Short mmCIF file of C-alpha atoms in Angstrom, two decimals:
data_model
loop_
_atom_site.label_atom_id
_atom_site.label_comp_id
_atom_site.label_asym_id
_atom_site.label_seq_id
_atom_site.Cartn_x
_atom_site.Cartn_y
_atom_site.Cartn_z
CA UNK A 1 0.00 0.00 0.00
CA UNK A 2 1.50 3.38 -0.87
CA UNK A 3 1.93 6.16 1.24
CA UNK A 4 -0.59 9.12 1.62
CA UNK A 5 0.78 11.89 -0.33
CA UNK A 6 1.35 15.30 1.48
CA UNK A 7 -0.90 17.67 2.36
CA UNK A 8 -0.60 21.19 0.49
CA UNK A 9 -2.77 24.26 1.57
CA UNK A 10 -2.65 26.81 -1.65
CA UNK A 11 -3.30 30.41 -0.48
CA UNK A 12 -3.86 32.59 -4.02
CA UNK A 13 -6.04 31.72 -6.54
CA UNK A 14 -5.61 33.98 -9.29
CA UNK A 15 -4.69 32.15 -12.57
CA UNK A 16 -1.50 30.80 -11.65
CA UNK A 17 -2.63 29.55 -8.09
CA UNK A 18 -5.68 28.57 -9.33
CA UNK A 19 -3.24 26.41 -11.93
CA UNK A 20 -1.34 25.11 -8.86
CA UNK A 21 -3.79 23.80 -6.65
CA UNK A 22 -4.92 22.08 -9.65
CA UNK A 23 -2.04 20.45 -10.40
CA UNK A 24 -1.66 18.92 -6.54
CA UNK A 25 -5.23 17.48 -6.80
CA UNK A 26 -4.30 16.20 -10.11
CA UNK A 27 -1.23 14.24 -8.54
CA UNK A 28 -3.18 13.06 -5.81
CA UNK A 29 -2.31 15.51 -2.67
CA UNK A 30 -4.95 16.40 -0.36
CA UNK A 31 -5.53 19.98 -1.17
CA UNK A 32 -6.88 22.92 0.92
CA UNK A 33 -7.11 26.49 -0.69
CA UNK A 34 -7.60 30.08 0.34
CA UNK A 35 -8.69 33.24 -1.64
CA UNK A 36 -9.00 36.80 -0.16
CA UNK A 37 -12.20 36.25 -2.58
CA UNK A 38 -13.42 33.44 -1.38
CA UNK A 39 -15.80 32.98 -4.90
CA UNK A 40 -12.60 32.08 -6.92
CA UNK A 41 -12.55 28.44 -4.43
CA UNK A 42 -15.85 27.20 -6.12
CA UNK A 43 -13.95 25.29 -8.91
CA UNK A 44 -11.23 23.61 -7.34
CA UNK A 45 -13.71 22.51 -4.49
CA UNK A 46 -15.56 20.67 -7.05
CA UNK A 47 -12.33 19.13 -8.34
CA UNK A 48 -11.83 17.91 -5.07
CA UNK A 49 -10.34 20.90 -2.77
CA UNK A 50 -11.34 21.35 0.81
CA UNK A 51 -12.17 25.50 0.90
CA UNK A 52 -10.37 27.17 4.03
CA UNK A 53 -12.84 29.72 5.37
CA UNK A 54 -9.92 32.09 6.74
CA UNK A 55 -6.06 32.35 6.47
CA UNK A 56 -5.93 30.16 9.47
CA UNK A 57 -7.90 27.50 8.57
CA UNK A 58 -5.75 26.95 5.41
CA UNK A 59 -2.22 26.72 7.94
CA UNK A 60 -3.56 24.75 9.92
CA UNK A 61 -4.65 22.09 7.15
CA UNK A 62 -1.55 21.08 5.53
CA UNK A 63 2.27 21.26 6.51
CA UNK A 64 3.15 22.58 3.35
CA UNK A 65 1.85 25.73 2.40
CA UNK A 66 2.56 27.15 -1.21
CA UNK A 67 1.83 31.07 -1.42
CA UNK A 68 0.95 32.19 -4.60
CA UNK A 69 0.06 35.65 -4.46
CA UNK A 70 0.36 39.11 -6.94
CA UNK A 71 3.31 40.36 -5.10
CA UNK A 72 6.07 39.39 -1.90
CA UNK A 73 4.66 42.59 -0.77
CA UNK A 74 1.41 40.97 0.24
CA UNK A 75 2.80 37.73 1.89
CA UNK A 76 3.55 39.03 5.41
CA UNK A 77 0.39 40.59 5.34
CA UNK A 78 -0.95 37.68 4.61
CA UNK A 79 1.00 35.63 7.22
CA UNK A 80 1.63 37.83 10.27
CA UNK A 81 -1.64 37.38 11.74
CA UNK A 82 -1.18 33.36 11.94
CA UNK A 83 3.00 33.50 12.34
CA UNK A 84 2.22 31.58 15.81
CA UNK A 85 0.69 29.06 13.67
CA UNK A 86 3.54 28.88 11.44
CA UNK A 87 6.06 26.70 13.66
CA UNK A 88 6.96 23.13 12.20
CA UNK A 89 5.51 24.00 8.47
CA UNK A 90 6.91 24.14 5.15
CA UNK A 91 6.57 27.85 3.31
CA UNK A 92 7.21 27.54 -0.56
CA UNK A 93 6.62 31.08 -1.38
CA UNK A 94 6.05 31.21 -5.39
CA UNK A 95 5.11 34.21 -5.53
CA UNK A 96 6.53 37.18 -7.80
CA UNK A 97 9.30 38.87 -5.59
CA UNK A 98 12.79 40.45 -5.88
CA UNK A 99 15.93 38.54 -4.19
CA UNK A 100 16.19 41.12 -0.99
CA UNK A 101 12.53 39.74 -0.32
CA UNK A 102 13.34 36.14 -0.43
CA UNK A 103 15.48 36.26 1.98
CA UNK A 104 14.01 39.13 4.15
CA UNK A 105 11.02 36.61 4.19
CA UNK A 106 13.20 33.27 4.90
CA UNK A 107 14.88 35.34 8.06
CA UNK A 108 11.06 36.19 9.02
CA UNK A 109 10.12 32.70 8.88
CA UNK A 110 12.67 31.47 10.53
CA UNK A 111 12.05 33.13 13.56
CA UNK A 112 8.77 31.86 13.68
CA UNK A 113 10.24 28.15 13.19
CA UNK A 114 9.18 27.78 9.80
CA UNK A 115 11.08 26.36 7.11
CA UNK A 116 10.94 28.52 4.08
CA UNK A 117 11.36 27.83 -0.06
CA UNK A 118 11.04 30.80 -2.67
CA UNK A 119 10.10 29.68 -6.07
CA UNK A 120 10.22 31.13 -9.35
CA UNK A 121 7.25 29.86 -11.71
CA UNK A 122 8.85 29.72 -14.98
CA UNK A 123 6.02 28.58 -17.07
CA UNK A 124 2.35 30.05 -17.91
CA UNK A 125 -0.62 28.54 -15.75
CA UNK A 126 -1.99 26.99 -18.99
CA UNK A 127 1.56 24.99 -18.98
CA UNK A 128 1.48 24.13 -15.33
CA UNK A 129 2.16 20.59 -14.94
CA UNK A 130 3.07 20.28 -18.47
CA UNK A 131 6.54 18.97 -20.10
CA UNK A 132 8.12 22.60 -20.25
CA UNK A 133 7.02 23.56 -16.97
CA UNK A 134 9.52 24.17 -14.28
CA UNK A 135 9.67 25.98 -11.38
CA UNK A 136 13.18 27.48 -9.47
CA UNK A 137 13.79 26.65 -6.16
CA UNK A 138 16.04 28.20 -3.24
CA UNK A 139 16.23 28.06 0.67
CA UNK A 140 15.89 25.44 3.12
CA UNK A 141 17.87 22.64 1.15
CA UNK A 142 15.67 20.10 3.65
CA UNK A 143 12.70 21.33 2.89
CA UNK A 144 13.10 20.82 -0.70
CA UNK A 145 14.44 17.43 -0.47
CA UNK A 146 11.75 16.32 1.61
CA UNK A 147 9.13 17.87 -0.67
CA UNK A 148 10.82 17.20 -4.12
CA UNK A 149 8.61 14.85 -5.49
CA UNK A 150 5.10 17.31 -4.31
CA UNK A 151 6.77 19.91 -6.40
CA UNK A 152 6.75 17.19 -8.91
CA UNK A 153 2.92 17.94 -9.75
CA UNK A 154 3.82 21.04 -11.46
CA UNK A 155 6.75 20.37 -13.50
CA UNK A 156 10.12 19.90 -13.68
CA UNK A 157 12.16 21.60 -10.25
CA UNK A 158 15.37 23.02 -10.10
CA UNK A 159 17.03 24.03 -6.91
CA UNK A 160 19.41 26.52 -6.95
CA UNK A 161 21.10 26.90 -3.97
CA UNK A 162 20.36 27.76 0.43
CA UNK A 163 20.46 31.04 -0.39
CA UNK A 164 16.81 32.19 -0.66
CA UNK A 165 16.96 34.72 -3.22
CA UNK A 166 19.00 32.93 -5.16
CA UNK A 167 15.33 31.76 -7.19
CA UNK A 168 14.51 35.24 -8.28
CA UNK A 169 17.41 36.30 -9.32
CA UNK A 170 17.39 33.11 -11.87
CA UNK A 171 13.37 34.35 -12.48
CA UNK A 172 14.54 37.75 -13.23
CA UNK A 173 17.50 36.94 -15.35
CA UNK A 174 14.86 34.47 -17.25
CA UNK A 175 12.54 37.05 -17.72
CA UNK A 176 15.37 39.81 -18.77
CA UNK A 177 16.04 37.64 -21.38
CA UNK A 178 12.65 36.86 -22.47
CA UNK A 179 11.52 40.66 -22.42
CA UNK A 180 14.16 41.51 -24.89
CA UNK A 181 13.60 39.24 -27.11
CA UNK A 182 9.89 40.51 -26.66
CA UNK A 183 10.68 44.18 -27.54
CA UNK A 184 12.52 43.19 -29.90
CA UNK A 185 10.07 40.92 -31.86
CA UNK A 186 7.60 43.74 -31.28
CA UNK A 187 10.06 46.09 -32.96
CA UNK A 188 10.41 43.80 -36.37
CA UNK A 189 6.64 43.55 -36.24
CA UNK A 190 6.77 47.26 -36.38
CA UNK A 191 9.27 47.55 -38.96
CA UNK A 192 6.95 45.33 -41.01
CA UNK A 193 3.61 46.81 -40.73
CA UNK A 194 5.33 50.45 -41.48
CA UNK A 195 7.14 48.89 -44.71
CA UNK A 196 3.24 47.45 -45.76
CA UNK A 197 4.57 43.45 -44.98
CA UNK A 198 1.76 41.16 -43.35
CA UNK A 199 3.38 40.02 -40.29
CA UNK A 200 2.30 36.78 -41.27
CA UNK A 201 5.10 36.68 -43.42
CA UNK A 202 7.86 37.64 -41.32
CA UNK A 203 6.69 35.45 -38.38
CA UNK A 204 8.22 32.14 -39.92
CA UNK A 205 11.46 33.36 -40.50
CA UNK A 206 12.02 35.91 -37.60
CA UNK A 207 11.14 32.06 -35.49
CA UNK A 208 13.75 30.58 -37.13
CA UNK A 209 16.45 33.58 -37.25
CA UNK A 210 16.17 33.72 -32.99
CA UNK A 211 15.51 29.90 -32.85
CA UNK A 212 19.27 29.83 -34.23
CA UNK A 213 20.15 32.57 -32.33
CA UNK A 214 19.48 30.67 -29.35
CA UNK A 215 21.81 27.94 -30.03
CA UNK A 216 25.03 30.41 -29.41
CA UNK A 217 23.74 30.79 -25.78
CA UNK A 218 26.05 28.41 -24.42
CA UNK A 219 29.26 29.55 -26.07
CA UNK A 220 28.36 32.77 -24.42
CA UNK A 221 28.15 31.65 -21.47
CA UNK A 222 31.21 29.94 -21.90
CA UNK A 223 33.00 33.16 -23.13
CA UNK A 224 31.73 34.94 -20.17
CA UNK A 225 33.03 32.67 -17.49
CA UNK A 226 36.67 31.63 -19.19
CA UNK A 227 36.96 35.81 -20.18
CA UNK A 228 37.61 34.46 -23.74
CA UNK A 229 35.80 37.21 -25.65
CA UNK A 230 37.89 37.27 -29.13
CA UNK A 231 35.11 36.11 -32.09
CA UNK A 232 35.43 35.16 -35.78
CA UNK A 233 31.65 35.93 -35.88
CA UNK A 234 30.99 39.32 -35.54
CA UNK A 235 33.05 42.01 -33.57
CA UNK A 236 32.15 45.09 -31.66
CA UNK A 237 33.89 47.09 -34.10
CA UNK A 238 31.82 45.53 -37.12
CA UNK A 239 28.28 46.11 -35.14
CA UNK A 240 29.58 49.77 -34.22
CA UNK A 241 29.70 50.37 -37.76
CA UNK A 242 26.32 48.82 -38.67
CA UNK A 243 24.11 49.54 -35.78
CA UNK A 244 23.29 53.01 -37.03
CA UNK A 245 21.68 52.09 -40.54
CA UNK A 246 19.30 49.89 -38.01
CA UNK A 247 18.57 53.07 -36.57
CA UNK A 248 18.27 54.75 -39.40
CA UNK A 249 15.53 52.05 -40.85
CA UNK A 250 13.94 52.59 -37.70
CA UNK A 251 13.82 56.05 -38.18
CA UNK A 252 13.04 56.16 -41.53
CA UNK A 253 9.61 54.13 -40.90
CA UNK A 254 8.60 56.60 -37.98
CA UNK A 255 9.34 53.90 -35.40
CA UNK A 256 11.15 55.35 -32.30
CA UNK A 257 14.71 53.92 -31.44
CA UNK A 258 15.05 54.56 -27.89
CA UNK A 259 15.07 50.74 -27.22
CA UNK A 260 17.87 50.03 -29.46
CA UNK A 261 20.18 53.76 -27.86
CA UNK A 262 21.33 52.20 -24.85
CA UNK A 263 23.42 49.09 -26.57
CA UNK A 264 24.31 51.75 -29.39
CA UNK A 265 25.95 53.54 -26.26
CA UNK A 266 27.12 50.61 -24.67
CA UNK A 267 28.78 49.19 -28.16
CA UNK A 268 30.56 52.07 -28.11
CA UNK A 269 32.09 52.56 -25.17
CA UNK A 270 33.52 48.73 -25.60
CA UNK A 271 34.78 50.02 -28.18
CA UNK A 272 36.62 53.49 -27.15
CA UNK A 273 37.85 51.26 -23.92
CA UNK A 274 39.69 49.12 -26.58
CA UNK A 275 37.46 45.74 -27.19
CA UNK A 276 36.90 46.06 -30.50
CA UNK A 277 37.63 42.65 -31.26
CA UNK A 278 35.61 41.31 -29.06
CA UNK A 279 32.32 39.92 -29.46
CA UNK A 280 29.39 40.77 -27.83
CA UNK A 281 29.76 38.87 -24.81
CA UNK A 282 32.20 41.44 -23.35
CA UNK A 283 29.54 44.15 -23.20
CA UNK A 284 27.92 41.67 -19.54
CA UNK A 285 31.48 43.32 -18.44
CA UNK A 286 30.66 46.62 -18.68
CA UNK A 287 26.91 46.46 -17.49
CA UNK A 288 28.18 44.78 -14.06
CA UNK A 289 29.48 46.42 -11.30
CA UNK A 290 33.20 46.14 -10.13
CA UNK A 291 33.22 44.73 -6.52
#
């Protein structure tokens, strides 16, 4: 006979808690949930849920509580009035937060004898549980191993070290990259529509351009940690000489260029501090700090 699964007590049901608890009932767990609005409960309890009629009810339910609110600005507000409650339980805080409150949120946990995770949800809700879904985990390295396979339900789970900001920052740095790459998509679209071109037709081949793109991630990475920045692909020197006739096109179409100023600027200070030759992997260099 196999073991009960654990007991999880979801408090946030937006769409992406709403996803979560979900997911738990799907895999098995006894699930409890929690909504300021208590309304937004009526479809998980007829998956299965148990409703919690007050913050309190939902602790004291389960040892593991996942938070999944809009904001880390909302969880102690959330929390404080049950921290007496909190001793002996399992925190996974997934919800949307910068490093500083990870672990201004572990420390607060802590000294109410409360283990505590932070999570960074790197998937949509509608992916939840799917094969690209995966969430980032950092804190309490005991907690995670003990609840490993709960986190299961909604993906794939990566833990990323004891320091409890350590998930954010690898959220953020996911997201950096994926904005970007928005802005930047949104920026060809606009190039299109103000040359007359459905963007229909660019759609297949800007998807395969950054698909291919992609693949040089790693041999950045690569140049970034060894120093190695020298490149027989395209040098700082060549893109300071063709950067402006983007602009220009830009320009030319009406569309503003302010996105595309600050790595004009930044191109060309690599350059006047004599990196010319290097690729475009030196320019992390200049945007970090010197400690």
């Amino acid at each position: 006979m196999s073991a009960a699964k654990p007991a999880v007590s979801v408090l946030g049901l937006g769409m992406m808690g709403s996803a979560l608890a979900a997911a738990f009932l799907k895999a098995g767990h006894p699930v409890t949930v929690w909504n300021r609005t208590a309304a937004k409960t009526g479809p998980l309890v007829a998956q299965g849920a148990e409703p919690a009629a007050d913050v309190a009810g939902a602790v004291g339910a389960s040892e593991l509580l996942v938070l999944c609110l809009t904001t880390n600005d909302n969880v102690r507000g959330i929390l404080e009035p049950v921290a007496g409650s909190l001793r002996g339980r399992t925190i996974a805080n997934l919800t949307n937060g910068t490093p500083a409150q990870g672990r201004e949120l572990a420390a607060w946990a802590a000294g109410h004898g409360a283990r505590y995770l932070d999570g960074g949800i790197m998937a949509s809700p509608q992916m939840i549980a799917g094969p690209d879904a995966y969430v980032f985990y950092s804190g309490d390295p005991k907690a995670f191993e003990e609840y490993e396979d709960t986190f299961g339900a909604l993906g794939g789970t990566r833990y990323v070290g004891e320091d409890a900001g350590r998930a954010a920052l690898y959220d953020f740095a996911l997201l950096i990259g994926m904005y970007g790459m928005g802005i930047g998509t949104m920026h060809a679209f606009a190039l299109a529509k103000a040359a007359g071109i459905p963007a229909k037709d660019l759609a297949d081949p800007l998807r395969e351009w950054l698909n291919a793109m992609a693949l040089f991630i790693t041999d950045e990475a690569e140049a970034l940690d060894t120093g190695e920045h020298l490149t027989d692909v395209s040098s700082l020197a060549v893109n300071q000489a063709a950067l402006p006739n983007l602009l220009n096109t830009l320009s030319d179409e009406g569309i503003p260029t302010e996105f595309f100023q600050p790595l004009e600027r930044l191109i060309n200070r690599a350059v006047a501090e004599g990196y010319g030759a290097d690729g475009l992997t030196r320019l992390p260099d200049l945007l970090t700090p010197r400690r």
